Coordinates of C-alpha atoms in Angstrom, one line a residue:
X1 CA 247.8 51.1 225.0
X2 CA 251.6 51.5 224.5
X3 CA 252.3 47.8 225.3
X4 CA 249.6 46.7 222.7
X5 CA 251.1 49.0 220.1
X6 CA 254.6 47.6 220.8
X7 CA 253.3 44.0 220.5
X8 CA 251.6 44.6 217.2
X9 CA 254.7 46.4 216.0
X10 CA 256.9 43.4 216.8
X11 CA 254.5 41.1 215.0
X12 CA 254.6 43.4 211.9
X13 CA 258.4 43.5 211.9
X14 CA 258.5 39.7 212.1
X15 CA 256.1 39.3 209.2
X16 CA 257.8 41.9 206.9
X17 CA 261.3 40.6 207.7
X18 CA 260.4 36.9 207.0
X19 CA 262.8 36.6 204.1
X20 CA 265.7 37.7 206.3
X21 CA 265.1 35.2 209.2
X22 CA 263.4 32.3 207.4
X23 CA 266.7 31.0 206.0
X24 CA 268.4 31.3 209.4
X25 CA 265.6 29.4 211.1
X26 CA 265.9 26.5 208.6
X27 CA 269.5 26.1 209.7
X28 CA 268.6 25.1 213.2
X29 CA 264.9 24.1 213.2
X30 CA 264.4 20.7 211.7
X31 CA 260.7 20.1 211.7
X32 CA 259.5 18.5 208.4
X33 CA 255.9 19.4 209.2
X34 CA 256.7 23.1 208.8
X35 CA 257.3 22.6 205.1
X36 CA 254.1 20.6 204.8
X37 CA 252.1 23.3 206.5
X38 CA 253.7 26.0 204.3
X39 CA 252.7 24.0 201.2
X40 CA 249.1 23.8 202.3
X41 CA 249.1 27.5 203.2
X42 CA 250.3 28.4 199.7
X43 CA 247.6 26.3 198.1
X44 CA 244.9 27.9 200.2
X45 CA 246.3 31.4 199.3
X46 CA 245.8 30.6 195.6
X47 CA 242.0 30.6 196.2
X48 CA 240.8 34.0 194.9
X49 CA 238.3 34.4 197.7
X50 CA 240.9 33.7 200.3
X51 CA 243.4 36.1 198.7
X52 CA 240.8 38.9 198.7
X53 CA 240.0 38.2 202.4
X54 CA 243.7 38.3 203.2
X55 CA 244.2 41.6 201.4
X56 CA 241.2 43.0 203.3
X57 CA 242.7 41.8 206.6
X58 CA 246.0 43.3 205.8
X59 CA 244.4 46.6 205.0
X60 CA 242.4 46.5 208.3
X61 CA 245.6 45.6 210.2
X62 CA 247.5 48.6 208.9
X63 CA 244.6 50.9 209.6
X64 CA 244.4 49.6 213.1
X65 CA 248.2 50.1 213.5
X66 CA 247.9 53.7 212.4
X67 CA 245.1 54.4 214.8
X68 CA 247.0 52.8 217.7
X69 CA 250.0 54.9 216.9
X70 CA 248.0 58.1 216.7
X71 CA 246.3 57.2 219.9
X72 CA 249.6 56.6 221.6
X73 CA 251.0 59.9 220.4
X74 CA 247.9 61.8 221.8
X75 CA 248.2 59.9 225.1
X76 CA 251.9 60.9 225.3
X77 CA 251.1 64.6 225.0
X78 CA 248.3 64.7 227.6
X79 CA 249.1 66.2 231.0
X80 CA 249.3 63.5 233.7
X81 CA 245.9 63.1 235.3
X82 CA 246.1 62.4 238.9
X83 CA 243.8 63.6 241.7
X84 CA 246.1 65.1 244.3
X85 CA 244.6 67.2 247.0
X86 CA 246.2 70.5 248.0
X87 CA 246.8 70.6 251.8
X88 CA 244.4 72.8 253.8
X89 CA 246.4 75.9 254.7
X90 CA 246.1 77.3 258.1
X91 CA 247.0 80.9 259.0
X92 CA 250.4 80.8 260.7
X93 CA 250.6 82.2 264.2
X94 CA 254.4 81.8 264.9
X95 CA 255.7 83.7 261.9
X96 CA 254.3 85.8 259.1
X97 CA 254.6 83.2 256.3
X98 CA 254.3 79.5 256.1
X99 CA 254.7 77.0 253.2
X100 CA 252.4 74.0 253.3
X101 CA 251.8 74.9 257.0
X102 CA 255.6 74.7 257.7
X103 CA 257.6 77.5 259.2
X104 CA 261.3 78.1 260.0
X105 CA 262.4 76.0 263.0
X106 CA 260.3 73.0 262.4
X107 CA 262.0 69.6 262.9
X108 CA 262.8 67.6 259.8
X109 CA 260.8 64.6 261.2
X110 CA 257.8 66.9 261.7
X111 CA 258.1 68.1 258.1
X112 CA 258.2 64.7 256.7
X113 CA 255.4 63.5 258.8
X114 CA 253.3 66.2 257.1
X115 CA 254.5 66.1 253.5
X116 CA 256.3 62.7 253.2
X117 CA 259.8 61.8 252.2
X118 CA 261.9 64.0 249.8
X119 CA 262.1 63.1 246.1
X120 CA 265.6 64.6 245.8
X121 CA 268.2 66.5 247.7
X122 CA 270.8 68.7 246.0
X123 CA 273.3 71.3 247.2
X124 CA 272.3 74.9 247.1
X125 CA 274.2 78.2 247.2
X126 CA 274.3 78.2 251.0
X127 CA 276.5 75.0 251.1
X128 CA 273.6 72.8 252.4
X129 CA 271.0 70.8 250.6
X130 CA 267.6 71.7 249.2
X131 CA 265.2 68.7 249.9
X132 CA 262.5 68.7 247.3
X133 CA 259.0 67.4 248.3
X134 CA 256.2 66.8 245.9
X135 CA 253.8 64.3 244.4
X136 CA 254.6 64.1 240.7
X137 CA 255.4 67.8 241.0
X138 CA 252.1 68.6 242.6
X139 CA 252.4 70.4 246.0
X140 CA 256.0 71.2 245.2
X141 CA 258.3 72.8 247.8
X142 CA 262.0 72.8 248.8
X143 CA 263.2 72.8 252.4
X144 CA 266.7 73.1 253.9
X145 CA 267.8 72.1 257.4
X146 CA 270.5 73.2 259.8
X147 CA 272.8 70.8 261.6
X148 CA 270.1 70.2 264.2
X149 CA 267.7 69.2 261.5
X150 CA 265.6 72.2 261.9
X151 CA 264.1 74.1 258.9
X152 CA 266.2 77.1 258.0
X153 CA 265.0 77.6 254.4
X154 CA 261.7 77.3 252.5
X155 CA 260.7 77.8 248.9
X156 CA 257.6 77.1 246.7
X157 CA 256.2 78.3 243.4
X158 CA 252.8 76.6 244.0
X159 CA 249.7 77.5 245.9
X160 CA 251.1 76.5 249.3
X161 CA 251.7 80.0 250.7
X162 CA 249.8 81.2 253.8
X163 CA 250.4 84.3 255.9
X164 CA 249.1 86.1 258.9
X165 CA 248.6 89.3 256.8
X166 CA 246.6 87.9 254.0
X167 CA 249.3 87.5 251.3
X168 CA 249.1 84.4 249.3
X169 CA 249.8 83.0 245.8
X170 CA 248.3 85.4 243.3
X171 CA 248.3 88.4 245.6
X172 CA 249.0 91.7 243.8
X173 CA 252.3 93.4 244.3
X174 CA 250.7 96.6 245.7
X175 CA 249.0 94.5 248.4
X176 CA 252.4 93.0 249.4
X177 CA 253.9 96.5 249.5
X178 CA 251.0 97.8 251.5
X179 CA 251.3 95.0 254.0
X180 CA 255.1 94.8 254.3
X181 CA 256.2 98.3 253.5
X182 CA 259.4 99.2 251.6
X183 CA 261.6 96.2 250.6
X184 CA 265.3 96.1 251.2
X185 CA 267.5 97.9 248.7
X186 CA 270.9 96.3 249.7
X187 CA 272.2 93.3 251.7
X188 CA 275.5 93.1 253.6
X189 CA 278.1 90.3 252.9
X190 CA 281.1 90.7 255.1
X191 CA 282.3 94.3 254.8
X192 CA 280.5 94.8 251.5
X193 CA 277.0 96.0 250.8
X194 CA 275.4 94.5 247.6
X195 CA 272.7 96.3 245.8
X196 CA 269.5 94.2 245.5
X197 CA 268.3 94.0 241.9
X198 CA 265.3 96.3 241.4
X199 CA 263.7 95.4 238.1
X200 CA 260.3 94.6 239.7
X201 CA 260.6 90.8 239.4
X202 CA 261.1 90.2 243.1
X203 CA 261.4 92.1 246.4
X204 CA 263.3 91.1 249.6
X205 CA 262.0 91.8 253.1
X206 CA 263.6 91.2 256.5
X207 CA 261.1 89.9 259.1
X208 CA 260.8 87.2 261.7
X209 CA 264.6 86.9 261.8
X210 CA 264.7 85.9 258.2
X211 CA 265.0 87.2 254.7
X212 CA 261.8 86.7 252.7
X213 CA 261.9 87.1 248.9
X214 CA 258.6 87.5 247.1
X215 CA 258.7 86.8 243.4
X216 CA 256.2 88.3 241.0
X217 CA 254.9 87.1 237.6
X218 CA 255.1 90.0 235.2
X219 CA 252.9 88.1 232.7
X220 CA 250.2 87.6 235.4
X221 CA 249.6 91.2 236.3
X222 CA 252.6 91.4 238.8
X223 CA 251.1 88.9 241.2
X224 CA 252.9 86.7 243.7
X225 CA 254.2 83.6 241.9
X226 CA 256.8 82.2 244.5
X227 CA 258.3 82.8 247.9
X228 CA 261.7 82.0 249.4
X229 CA 262.3 82.2 253.1
X230 CA 265.9 82.0 254.5
X231 CA 266.8 82.3 258.1
X232 CA 269.0 85.3 259.1
X233 CA 271.7 82.9 260.4
X234 CA 271.9 81.0 257.2
X235 CA 272.0 84.1 255.1
X236 CA 274.7 85.6 257.3
X237 CA 276.8 82.5 257.0
X238 CA 277.1 83.1 253.2
X239 CA 280.1 85.4 253.0
X240 CA 279.7 86.4 249.3
X241 CA 276.9 87.2 247.0
X242 CA 278.0 84.3 244.8
X243 CA 278.7 80.9 246.3
X244 CA 282.1 79.3 245.6
X245 CA 281.7 77.0 242.7
X246 CA 282.1 73.2 243.0
X247 CA 280.9 70.1 241.3
X248 CA 278.1 69.4 243.8
X249 CA 276.7 73.0 243.4
X250 CA 276.8 72.7 239.6
X251 CA 274.8 69.5 239.8
X252 CA 272.5 71.0 242.4
X253 CA 271.7 74.0 240.2
X254 CA 271.1 71.7 237.3
X255 CA 268.6 69.4 239.0
X256 CA 266.9 72.2 240.8
X257 CA 266.2 74.0 237.5
X258 CA 264.8 70.8 236.1
X259 CA 262.5 70.4 239.1
X260 CA 261.4 74.0 239.1
X261 CA 260.6 73.7 235.4
X262 CA 258.4 70.7 236.0
X263 CA 256.7 72.4 238.9
X264 CA 255.8 75.4 236.7
X265 CA 254.5 73.1 234.0
X266 CA 252.2 71.3 236.5
X267 CA 250.9 74.8 237.5
X268 CA 249.8 75.2 233.9
X269 CA 248.4 71.7 233.5
X270 CA 251.2 70.5 231.2
X271 CA 252.9 67.2 231.1
X272 CA 256.2 66.9 233.0
X273 CA 259.5 66.5 231.2
X274 CA 262.0 63.7 231.5
X275 CA 265.6 64.6 232.4
X276 CA 267.9 63.7 229.5
X277 CA 271.5 63.0 230.4
X278 CA 272.6 63.1 226.8
X279 CA 271.4 66.7 226.1
X280 CA 272.6 67.7 229.6
X281 CA 276.1 67.3 228.3
X282 CA 275.3 69.5 225.3
X283 CA 274.0 72.2 227.6
X284 CA 277.0 71.8 230.0
X285 CA 279.5 72.3 227.2
X286 CA 277.7 75.5 226.0
X287 CA 277.6 76.9 229.6
X288 CA 281.3 76.1 230.0
X289 CA 282.2 77.7 226.7
X290 CA 280.4 80.9 227.6
X291 CA 282.0 81.0 231.0
X292 CA 285.5 80.3 229.7
X293 CA 285.3 82.8 226.8
X294 CA 283.2 85.5 228.5
X295 CA 280.2 85.7 226.2
X296 CA 276.5 85.1 226.5
X297 CA 274.6 84.0 223.4
X298 CA 272.7 81.2 221.8
X299 CA 275.2 81.2 219.0
X300 CA 278.7 80.2 220.0
X301 CA 282.0 81.6 218.8
X302 CA 282.1 79.1 216.0
X303 CA 278.7 80.3 214.7
X304 CA 276.8 77.2 215.8
X305 CA 273.2 77.4 216.9
X306 CA 271.7 75.3 219.7
X307 CA 270.3 73.0 216.9
X308 CA 273.7 72.7 215.4
X309 CA 275.2 71.7 218.8
X310 CA 272.5 69.1 219.4
X311 CA 272.9 67.6 216.0
X312 CA 276.6 67.5 216.5
X313 CA 276.1 65.5 219.7
X314 CA 273.7 63.1 217.8
X315 CA 270.6 64.3 219.6
X316 CA 267.6 63.3 217.4
X317 CA 264.7 65.8 217.7
X318 CA 261.6 66.9 215.9
X319 CA 261.4 70.2 217.8
X320 CA 263.9 71.8 220.2
X321 CA 264.6 75.0 222.1
X322 CA 267.2 76.6 224.4
X323 CA 267.0 78.9 227.4
X324 CA 270.0 80.8 228.8
X325 CA 270.5 82.7 232.0
X326 CA 273.6 84.3 233.5
X327 CA 274.6 85.8 236.8
X328 CA 271.6 84.9 238.9
X329 CA 272.6 83.9 242.5
X330 CA 270.8 80.5 242.3
X331 CA 268.7 78.2 240.4
X332 CA 265.6 79.7 241.9
X333 CA 266.5 83.3 240.8
X334 CA 267.4 81.9 237.4
X335 CA 264.1 80.1 236.9
X336 CA 262.0 83.0 238.1
X337 CA 263.8 85.3 235.8
X338 CA 263.3 82.9 232.8
X339 CA 259.6 82.7 233.6
X340 CA 259.4 86.5 233.4
X341 CA 261.0 86.5 229.9
X342 CA 258.3 85.7 227.3
X343 CA 260.6 83.8 224.9
X344 CA 262.1 81.7 227.7
X345 CA 258.7 81.2 229.3
X346 CA 257.3 79.8 226.1
X347 CA 260.0 77.1 226.1
X348 CA 259.3 76.2 229.7
X349 CA 255.6 75.9 229.0
X350 CA 255.6 74.4 225.5
X351 CA 253.3 71.4 225.5
X352 CA 255.2 69.5 222.8
X353 CA 258.5 69.1 224.7
X354 CA 259.3 65.8 226.2
X355 CA 262.9 66.1 227.4
X356 CA 265.1 68.6 229.2
X357 CA 268.7 68.7 230.0
X358 CA 270.3 71.4 232.1
X359 CA 274.0 72.4 232.1
X360 CA 275.7 74.8 234.5
X361 CA 279.2 76.2 234.6
X362 CA 280.9 79.0 236.6
X363 CA 283.4 81.7 235.5
X364 CA 286.4 82.8 237.4
X365 CA 284.3 85.0 239.7
X366 CA 281.9 82.1 240.5
X367 CA 279.1 83.6 238.5
X368 CA 276.9 80.8 237.1
X369 CA 275.9 80.3 233.4
X370 CA 272.7 78.3 233.0
X371 CA 271.7 76.4 229.8
X372 CA 268.5 74.5 229.3
X373 CA 268.0 72.4 226.2
X374 CA 264.5 71.2 225.5
X375 CA 263.5 68.7 222.8
X376 CA 261.0 66.1 221.6
X377 CA 261.3 63.3 219.1

C-alpha cells in the first residue's frame, strides 16, 4: 500500500511541477516528435467532451489519492499482526523460578537453541551484558552470562514466568508473600547495608543462591508484572549500590529502556516504536543538564519545556511527550517505576507515538538520570 501511494505521489509531483522541469528537458532532449504530440494533445483537449472527461478523471485521481493516504495512515497506526506462539512453560524442578524454561546455570548454547539468537546485547549495572531475546518484542527476555557462558541473570516482563510454587505473571502480591514469606529489607554492599526501597512496587527475596526481584503493577491490582533473577555471586561482585558510570553503561541503559518500552507496548497490543537518534540527543542533553546542575524537572533552568527543546533541535512533531526518572539502580527499575506512574505510563502506552529516543547521564555520585522523548509526525 505504501509503495503504491509513493508511486502516485511521485507522478502527481511530476505533473504539477511540469512548468519547472519542461524547460530544462528541452535543453537536452531534442525529439521533434514531442512537440508534434504536444500540439495534437492540445487540440484534443479543446474538445468540450474531452475537457469534461479530464476534469472528472482529475477529481477521481485526487479522491483516490486521499483515500490511499488515509488508508496508509490507518495502516501505520495498527499494531503489528504476527502470530507468534508463546512457549509451553514447564514447572521448574531445579530452582523455584524459570523464565521461558531457562534457569540460572544454563549454558548459553542451550539458551540459544531454545530461544534463538539475541537481538541486541548491551552493558548493564553489573559490568556484563544483557542479551535481549525476542521476536519483534514478543516473548521478550534478557539474559546475562558469566565468564563460562552460563546464565547468571534473567529478566522478563512478559508471560514467560513459571515456578514450582504456582507464582506466575499476573499472580497477586498476597499470593507471592504467602508463598515466599517476608521480603528482604536491606542488602549488603561491602561494609555498608543499603535499605531496599519499600513503596510496594517490588520486593526482593533471597532463594536458590540468587536474589529474586518481583515487580508489581499498581494499576493492575498489585499483580506480578515482571521478574529479575540475579545470581548471588553476580550480586556480590557489585561493590556499590550504583554502578560506576561509563559510556557503555550509558548506552546500555538507553537501549534497554527502549527495548523494555516496546516489550510493554506489545503486552498491550500496541505498535512498537522506532528508535530515533536525533531526539536521543535531545534527551541526552536534558539528562546531562539535570545531572550537572542538580535538578529534576521537565522544565530546564532556562524555562524551556520538552517541546521547546525538541523544536530547538529541529525535531518535527505532531504530538510529543517526555518521561523522566532519577536514581533507579538500572534501566529495569526505571522502566518498572515509570509503568507504575500513571502519567508516564500513558506516554509509554500511547498508541499515536511512532518514535522514541532515550538519553541517560550520571551525576558525580554515579546516580543515573533518564529522559525518554516520544513523538510522532
